PDB file of N, CA and C in Angstrom:
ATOM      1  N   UNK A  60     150.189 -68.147 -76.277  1.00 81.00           N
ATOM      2  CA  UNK A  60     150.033 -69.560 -75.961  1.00 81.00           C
ATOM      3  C   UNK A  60     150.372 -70.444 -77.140  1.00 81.00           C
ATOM      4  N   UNK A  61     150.910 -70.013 -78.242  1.00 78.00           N
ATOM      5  CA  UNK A  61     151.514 -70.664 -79.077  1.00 78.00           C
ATOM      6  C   UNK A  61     150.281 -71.108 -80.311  1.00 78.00           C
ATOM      7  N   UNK A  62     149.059 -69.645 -80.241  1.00 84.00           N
ATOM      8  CA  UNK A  62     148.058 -69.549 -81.562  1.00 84.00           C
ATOM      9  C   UNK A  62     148.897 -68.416 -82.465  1.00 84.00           C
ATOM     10  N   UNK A  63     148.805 -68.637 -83.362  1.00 83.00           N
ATOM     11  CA  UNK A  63     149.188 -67.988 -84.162  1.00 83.00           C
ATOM     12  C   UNK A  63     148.576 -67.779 -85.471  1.00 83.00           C
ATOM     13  N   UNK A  64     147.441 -68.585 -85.526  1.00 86.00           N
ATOM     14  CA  UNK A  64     146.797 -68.083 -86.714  1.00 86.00           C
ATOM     15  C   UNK A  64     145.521 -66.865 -86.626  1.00 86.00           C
ATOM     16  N   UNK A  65     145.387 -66.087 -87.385  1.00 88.00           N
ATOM     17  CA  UNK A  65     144.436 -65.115 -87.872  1.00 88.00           C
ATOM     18  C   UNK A  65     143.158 -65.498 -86.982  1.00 88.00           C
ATOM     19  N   UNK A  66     142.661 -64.780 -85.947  1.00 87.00           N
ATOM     20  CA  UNK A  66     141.536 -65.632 -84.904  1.00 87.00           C
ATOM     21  C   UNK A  66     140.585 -64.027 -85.434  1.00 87.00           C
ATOM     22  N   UNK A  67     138.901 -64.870 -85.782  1.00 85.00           N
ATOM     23  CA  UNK A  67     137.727 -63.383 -86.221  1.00 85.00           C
ATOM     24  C   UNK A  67     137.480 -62.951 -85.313  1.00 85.00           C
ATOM     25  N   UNK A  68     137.234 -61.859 -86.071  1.00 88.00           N
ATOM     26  CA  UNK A  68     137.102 -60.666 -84.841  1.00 88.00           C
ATOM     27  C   UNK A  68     135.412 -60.213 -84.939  1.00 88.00           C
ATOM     28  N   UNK A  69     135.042 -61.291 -84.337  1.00 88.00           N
ATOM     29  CA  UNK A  69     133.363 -61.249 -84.016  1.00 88.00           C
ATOM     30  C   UNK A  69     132.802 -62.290 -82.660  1.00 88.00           C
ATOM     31  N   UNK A  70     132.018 -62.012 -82.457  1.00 90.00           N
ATOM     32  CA  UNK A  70     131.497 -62.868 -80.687  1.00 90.00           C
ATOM     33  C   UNK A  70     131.532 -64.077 -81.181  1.00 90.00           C
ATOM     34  N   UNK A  71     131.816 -64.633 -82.353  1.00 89.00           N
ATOM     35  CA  UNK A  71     131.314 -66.206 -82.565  1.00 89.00           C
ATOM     36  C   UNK A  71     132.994 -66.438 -82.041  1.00 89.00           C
ATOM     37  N   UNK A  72     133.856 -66.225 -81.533  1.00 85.00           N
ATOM     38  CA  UNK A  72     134.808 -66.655 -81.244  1.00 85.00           C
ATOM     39  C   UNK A  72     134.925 -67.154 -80.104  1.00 85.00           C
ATOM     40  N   UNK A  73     134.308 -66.649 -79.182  1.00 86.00           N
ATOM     41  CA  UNK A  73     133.909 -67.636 -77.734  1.00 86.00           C
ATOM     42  C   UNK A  73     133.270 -68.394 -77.832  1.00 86.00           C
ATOM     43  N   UNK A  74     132.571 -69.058 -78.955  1.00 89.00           N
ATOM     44  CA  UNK A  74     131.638 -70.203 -79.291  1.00 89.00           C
ATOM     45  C   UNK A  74     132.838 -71.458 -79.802  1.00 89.00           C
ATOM     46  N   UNK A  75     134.069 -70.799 -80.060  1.00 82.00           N
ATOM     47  CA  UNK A  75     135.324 -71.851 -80.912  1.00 82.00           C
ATOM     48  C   UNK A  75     135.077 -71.676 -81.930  1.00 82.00           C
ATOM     49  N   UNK A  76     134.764 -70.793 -82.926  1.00 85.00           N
ATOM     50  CA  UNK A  76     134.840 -70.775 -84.389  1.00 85.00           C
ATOM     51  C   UNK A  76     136.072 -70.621 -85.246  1.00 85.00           C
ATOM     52  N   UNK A  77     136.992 -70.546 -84.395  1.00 86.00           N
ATOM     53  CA  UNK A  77     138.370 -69.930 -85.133  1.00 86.00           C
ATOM     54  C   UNK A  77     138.615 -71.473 -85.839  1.00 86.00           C
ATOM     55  N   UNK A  78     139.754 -71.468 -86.622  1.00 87.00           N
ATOM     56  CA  UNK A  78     140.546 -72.120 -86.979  1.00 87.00           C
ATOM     57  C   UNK A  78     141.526 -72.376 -86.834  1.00 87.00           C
ATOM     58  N   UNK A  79     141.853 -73.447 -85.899  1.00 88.00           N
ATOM     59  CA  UNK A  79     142.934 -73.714 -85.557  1.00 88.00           C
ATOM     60  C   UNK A  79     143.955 -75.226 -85.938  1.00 88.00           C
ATOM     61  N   UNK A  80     145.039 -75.468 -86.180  1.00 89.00           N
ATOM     62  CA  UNK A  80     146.252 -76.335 -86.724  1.00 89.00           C
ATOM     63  C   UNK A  80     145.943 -77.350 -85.303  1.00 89.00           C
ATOM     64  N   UNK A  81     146.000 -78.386 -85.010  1.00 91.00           N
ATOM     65  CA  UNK A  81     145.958 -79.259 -84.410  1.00 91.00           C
ATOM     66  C   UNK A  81     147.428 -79.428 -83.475  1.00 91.00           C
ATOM     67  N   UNK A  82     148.289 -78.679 -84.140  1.00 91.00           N
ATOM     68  CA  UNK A  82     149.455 -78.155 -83.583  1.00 91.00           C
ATOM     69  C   UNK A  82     149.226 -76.909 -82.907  1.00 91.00           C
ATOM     70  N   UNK A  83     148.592 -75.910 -83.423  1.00 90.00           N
ATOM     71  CA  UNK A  83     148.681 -74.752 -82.380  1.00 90.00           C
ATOM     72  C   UNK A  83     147.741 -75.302 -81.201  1.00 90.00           C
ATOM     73  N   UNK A  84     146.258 -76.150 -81.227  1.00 90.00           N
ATOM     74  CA  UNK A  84     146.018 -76.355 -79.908  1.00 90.00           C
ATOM     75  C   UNK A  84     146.346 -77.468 -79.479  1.00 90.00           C
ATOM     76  N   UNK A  85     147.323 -78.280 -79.646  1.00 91.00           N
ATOM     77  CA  UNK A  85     147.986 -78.970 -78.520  1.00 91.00           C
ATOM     78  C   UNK A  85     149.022 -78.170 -77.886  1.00 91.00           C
ATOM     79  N   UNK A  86     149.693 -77.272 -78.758  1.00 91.00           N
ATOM     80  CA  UNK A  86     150.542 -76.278 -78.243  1.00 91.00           C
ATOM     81  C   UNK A  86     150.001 -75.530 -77.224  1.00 91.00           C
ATOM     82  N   UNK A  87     148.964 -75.061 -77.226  1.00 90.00           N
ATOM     83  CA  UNK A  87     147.921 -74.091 -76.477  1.00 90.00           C
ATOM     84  C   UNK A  87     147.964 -74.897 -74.933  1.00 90.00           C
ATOM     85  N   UNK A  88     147.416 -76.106 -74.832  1.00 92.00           N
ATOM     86  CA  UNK A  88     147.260 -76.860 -73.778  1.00 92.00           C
ATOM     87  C   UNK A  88     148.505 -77.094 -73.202  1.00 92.00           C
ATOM     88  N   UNK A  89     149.262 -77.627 -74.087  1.00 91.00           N
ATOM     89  CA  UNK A  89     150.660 -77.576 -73.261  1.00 91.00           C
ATOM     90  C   UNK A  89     151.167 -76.631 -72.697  1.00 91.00           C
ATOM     91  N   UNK A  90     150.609 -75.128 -72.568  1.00 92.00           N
ATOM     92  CA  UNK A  90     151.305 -74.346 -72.233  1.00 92.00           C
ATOM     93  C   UNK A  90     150.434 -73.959 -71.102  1.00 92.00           C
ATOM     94  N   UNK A  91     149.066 -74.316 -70.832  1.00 92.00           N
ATOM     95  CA  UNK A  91     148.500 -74.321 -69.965  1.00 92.00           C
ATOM     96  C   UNK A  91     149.239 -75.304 -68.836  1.00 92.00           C
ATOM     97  N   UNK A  92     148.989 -76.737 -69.315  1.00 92.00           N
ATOM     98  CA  UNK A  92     149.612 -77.908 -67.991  1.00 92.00           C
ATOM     99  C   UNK A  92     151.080 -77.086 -68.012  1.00 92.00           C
ATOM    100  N   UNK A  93     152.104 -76.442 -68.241  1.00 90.00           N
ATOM    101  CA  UNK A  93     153.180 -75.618 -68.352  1.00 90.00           C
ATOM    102  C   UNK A  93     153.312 -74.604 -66.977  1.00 90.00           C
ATOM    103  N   UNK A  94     152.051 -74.592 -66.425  1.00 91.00           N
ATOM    104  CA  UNK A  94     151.846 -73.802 -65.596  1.00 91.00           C
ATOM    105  C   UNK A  94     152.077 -71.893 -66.349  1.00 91.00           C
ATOM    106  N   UNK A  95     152.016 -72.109 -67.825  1.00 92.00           N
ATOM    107  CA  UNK A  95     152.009 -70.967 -68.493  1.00 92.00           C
ATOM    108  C   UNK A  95     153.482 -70.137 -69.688  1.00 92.00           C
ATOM    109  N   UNK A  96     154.361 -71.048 -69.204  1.00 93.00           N
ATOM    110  CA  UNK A  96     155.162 -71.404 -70.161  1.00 93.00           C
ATOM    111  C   UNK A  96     154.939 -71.629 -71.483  1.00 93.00           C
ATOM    112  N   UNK A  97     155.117 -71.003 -72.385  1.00 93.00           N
ATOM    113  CA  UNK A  97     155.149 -71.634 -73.997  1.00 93.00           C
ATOM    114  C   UNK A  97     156.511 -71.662 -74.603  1.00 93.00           C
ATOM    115  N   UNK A  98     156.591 -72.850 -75.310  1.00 91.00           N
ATOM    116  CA  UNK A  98     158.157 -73.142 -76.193  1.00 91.00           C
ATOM    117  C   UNK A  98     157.408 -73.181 -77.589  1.00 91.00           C
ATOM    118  N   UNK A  99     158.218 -73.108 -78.658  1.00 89.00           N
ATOM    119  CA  UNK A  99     157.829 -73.487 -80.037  1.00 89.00           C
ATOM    120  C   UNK A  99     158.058 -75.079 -80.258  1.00 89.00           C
ATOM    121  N   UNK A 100     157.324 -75.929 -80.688  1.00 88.00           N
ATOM    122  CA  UNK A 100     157.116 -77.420 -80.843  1.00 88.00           C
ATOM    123  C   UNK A 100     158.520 -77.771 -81.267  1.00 88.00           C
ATOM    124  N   UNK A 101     159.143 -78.731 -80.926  1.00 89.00           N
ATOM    125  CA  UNK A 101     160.339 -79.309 -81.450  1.00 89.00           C
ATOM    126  C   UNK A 101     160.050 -81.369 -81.746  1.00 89.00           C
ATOM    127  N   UNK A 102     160.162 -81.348 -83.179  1.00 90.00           N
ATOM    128  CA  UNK A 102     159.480 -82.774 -83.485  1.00 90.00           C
ATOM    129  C   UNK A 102     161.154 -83.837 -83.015  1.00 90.00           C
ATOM    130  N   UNK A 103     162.263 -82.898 -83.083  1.00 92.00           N
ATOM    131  CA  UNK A 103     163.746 -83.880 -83.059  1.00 92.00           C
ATOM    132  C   UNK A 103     164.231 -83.445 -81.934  1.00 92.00           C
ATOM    133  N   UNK A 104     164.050 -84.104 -80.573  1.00 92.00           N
ATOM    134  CA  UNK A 104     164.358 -83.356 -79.655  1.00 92.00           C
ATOM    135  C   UNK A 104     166.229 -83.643 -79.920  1.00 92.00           C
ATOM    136  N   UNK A 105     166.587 -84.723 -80.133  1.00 96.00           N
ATOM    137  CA  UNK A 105     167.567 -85.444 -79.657  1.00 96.00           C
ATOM    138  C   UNK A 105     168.186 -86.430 -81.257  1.00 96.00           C
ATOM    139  N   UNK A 106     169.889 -86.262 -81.135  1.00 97.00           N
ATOM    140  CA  UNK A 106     169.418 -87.705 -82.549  1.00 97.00           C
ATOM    141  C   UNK A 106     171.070 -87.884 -82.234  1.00 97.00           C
ATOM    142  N   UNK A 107     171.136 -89.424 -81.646  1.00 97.00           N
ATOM    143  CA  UNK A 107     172.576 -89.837 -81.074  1.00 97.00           C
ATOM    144  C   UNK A 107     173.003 -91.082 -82.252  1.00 97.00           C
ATOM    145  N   UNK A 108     174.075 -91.235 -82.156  1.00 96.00           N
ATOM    146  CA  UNK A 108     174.796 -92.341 -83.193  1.00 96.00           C
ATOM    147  C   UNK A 108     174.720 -93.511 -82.325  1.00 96.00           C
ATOM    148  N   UNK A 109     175.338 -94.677 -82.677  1.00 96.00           N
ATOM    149  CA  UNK A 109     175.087 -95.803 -82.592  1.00 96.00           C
ATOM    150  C   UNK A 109     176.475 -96.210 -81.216  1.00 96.00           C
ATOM    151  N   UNK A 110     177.695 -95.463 -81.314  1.00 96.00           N
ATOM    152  CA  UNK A 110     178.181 -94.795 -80.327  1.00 96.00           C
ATOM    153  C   UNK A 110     178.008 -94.432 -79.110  1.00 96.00           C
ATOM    154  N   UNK A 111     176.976 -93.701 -79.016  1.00 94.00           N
ATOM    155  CA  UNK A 111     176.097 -92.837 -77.682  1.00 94.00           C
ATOM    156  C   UNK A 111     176.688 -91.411 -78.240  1.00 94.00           C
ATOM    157  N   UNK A 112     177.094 -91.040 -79.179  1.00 96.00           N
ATOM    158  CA  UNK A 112     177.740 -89.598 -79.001  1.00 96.00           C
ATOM    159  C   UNK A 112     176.534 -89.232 -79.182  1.00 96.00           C
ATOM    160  N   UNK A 113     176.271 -87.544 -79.180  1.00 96.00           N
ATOM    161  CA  UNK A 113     175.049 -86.452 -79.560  1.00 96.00           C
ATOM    162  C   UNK A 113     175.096 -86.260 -80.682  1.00 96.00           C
ATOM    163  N   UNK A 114     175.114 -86.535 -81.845  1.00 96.00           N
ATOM    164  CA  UNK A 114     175.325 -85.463 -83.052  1.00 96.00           C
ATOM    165  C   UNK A 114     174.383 -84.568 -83.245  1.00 96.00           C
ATOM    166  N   UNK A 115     173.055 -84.205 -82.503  1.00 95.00           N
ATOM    167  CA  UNK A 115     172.395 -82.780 -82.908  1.00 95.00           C
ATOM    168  C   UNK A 115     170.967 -83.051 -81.714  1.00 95.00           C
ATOM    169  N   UNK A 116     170.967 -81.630 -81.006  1.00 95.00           N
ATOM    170  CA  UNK A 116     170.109 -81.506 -79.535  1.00 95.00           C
ATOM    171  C   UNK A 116     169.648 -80.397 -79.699  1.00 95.00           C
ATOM    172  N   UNK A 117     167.950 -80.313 -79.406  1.00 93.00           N
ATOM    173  CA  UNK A 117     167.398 -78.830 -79.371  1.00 93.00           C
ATOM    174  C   UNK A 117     167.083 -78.996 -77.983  1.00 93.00           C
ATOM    175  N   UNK A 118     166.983 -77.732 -77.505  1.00 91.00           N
ATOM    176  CA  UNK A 118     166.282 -77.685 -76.386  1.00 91.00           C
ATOM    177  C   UNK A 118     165.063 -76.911 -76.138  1.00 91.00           C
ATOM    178  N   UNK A 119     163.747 -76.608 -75.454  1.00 88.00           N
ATOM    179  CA  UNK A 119     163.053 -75.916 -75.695  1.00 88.00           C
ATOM    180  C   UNK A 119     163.491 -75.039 -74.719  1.00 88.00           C
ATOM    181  N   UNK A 120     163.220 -73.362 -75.868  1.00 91.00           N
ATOM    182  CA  UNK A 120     163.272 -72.205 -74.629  1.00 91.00           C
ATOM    183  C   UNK A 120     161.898 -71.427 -74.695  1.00 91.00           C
ATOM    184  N   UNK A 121     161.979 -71.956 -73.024  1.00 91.00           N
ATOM    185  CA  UNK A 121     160.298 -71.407 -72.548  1.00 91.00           C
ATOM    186  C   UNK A 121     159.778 -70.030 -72.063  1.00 91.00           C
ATOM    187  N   UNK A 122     159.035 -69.806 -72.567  1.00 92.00           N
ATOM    188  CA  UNK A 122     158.764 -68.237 -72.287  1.00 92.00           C
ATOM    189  C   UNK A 122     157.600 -68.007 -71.279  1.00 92.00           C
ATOM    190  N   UNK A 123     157.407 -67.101 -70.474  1.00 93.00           N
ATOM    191  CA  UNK A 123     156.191 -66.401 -70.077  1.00 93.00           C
ATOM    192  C   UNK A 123     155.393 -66.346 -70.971  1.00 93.00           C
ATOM    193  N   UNK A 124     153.755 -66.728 -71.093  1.00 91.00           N
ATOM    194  CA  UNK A 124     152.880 -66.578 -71.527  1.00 91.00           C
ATOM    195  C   UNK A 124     151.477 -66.017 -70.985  1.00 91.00           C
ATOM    196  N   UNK A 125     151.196 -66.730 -69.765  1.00 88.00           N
ATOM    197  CA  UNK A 125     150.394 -66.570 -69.033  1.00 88.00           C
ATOM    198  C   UNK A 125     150.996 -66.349 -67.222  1.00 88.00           C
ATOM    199  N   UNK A 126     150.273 -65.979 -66.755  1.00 86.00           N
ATOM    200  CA  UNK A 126     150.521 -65.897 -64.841  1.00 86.00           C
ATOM    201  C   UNK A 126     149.928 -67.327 -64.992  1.00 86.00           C
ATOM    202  N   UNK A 127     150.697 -68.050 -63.687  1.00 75.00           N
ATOM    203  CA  UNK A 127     150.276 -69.409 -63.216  1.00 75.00           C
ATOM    204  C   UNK A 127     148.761 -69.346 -62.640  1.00 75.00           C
TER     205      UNK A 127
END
């Protein structure tokens, strides 16, 4: 779901004791409303010239994470 940090390995972890980046759990949630999909965060989706051309486009590629 897009955690990736070091989560303890003791019962206080169903209480929320881990430590988590404010990025991995918005990531987390998003991949929930995702219907279970996770992408890796992209802060530049898009960056066009004054033109309209593209000069540089990410796209997110979404993975299976969870069953819907």
């Amino acid at each position: 779901m897009g955690i990736l940090s070091e989560l303890p390995k003791n019962l206080t972890t169903a209480l929320g004791t881990a430590d988590l980046t404010p990025l991995e759990l918005a990531n987390a949630y998003a991949t929930i409303a995702a219907g279970g999909l996770v992408a890796d965060p992209i802060f530049i989706r898009k960056v066009v010239a004054l033109d309209g051309t593209v000069l540089e486009q990410h796209d997110a590629e979404l993975k299976p994470a969870l069953d819907p």
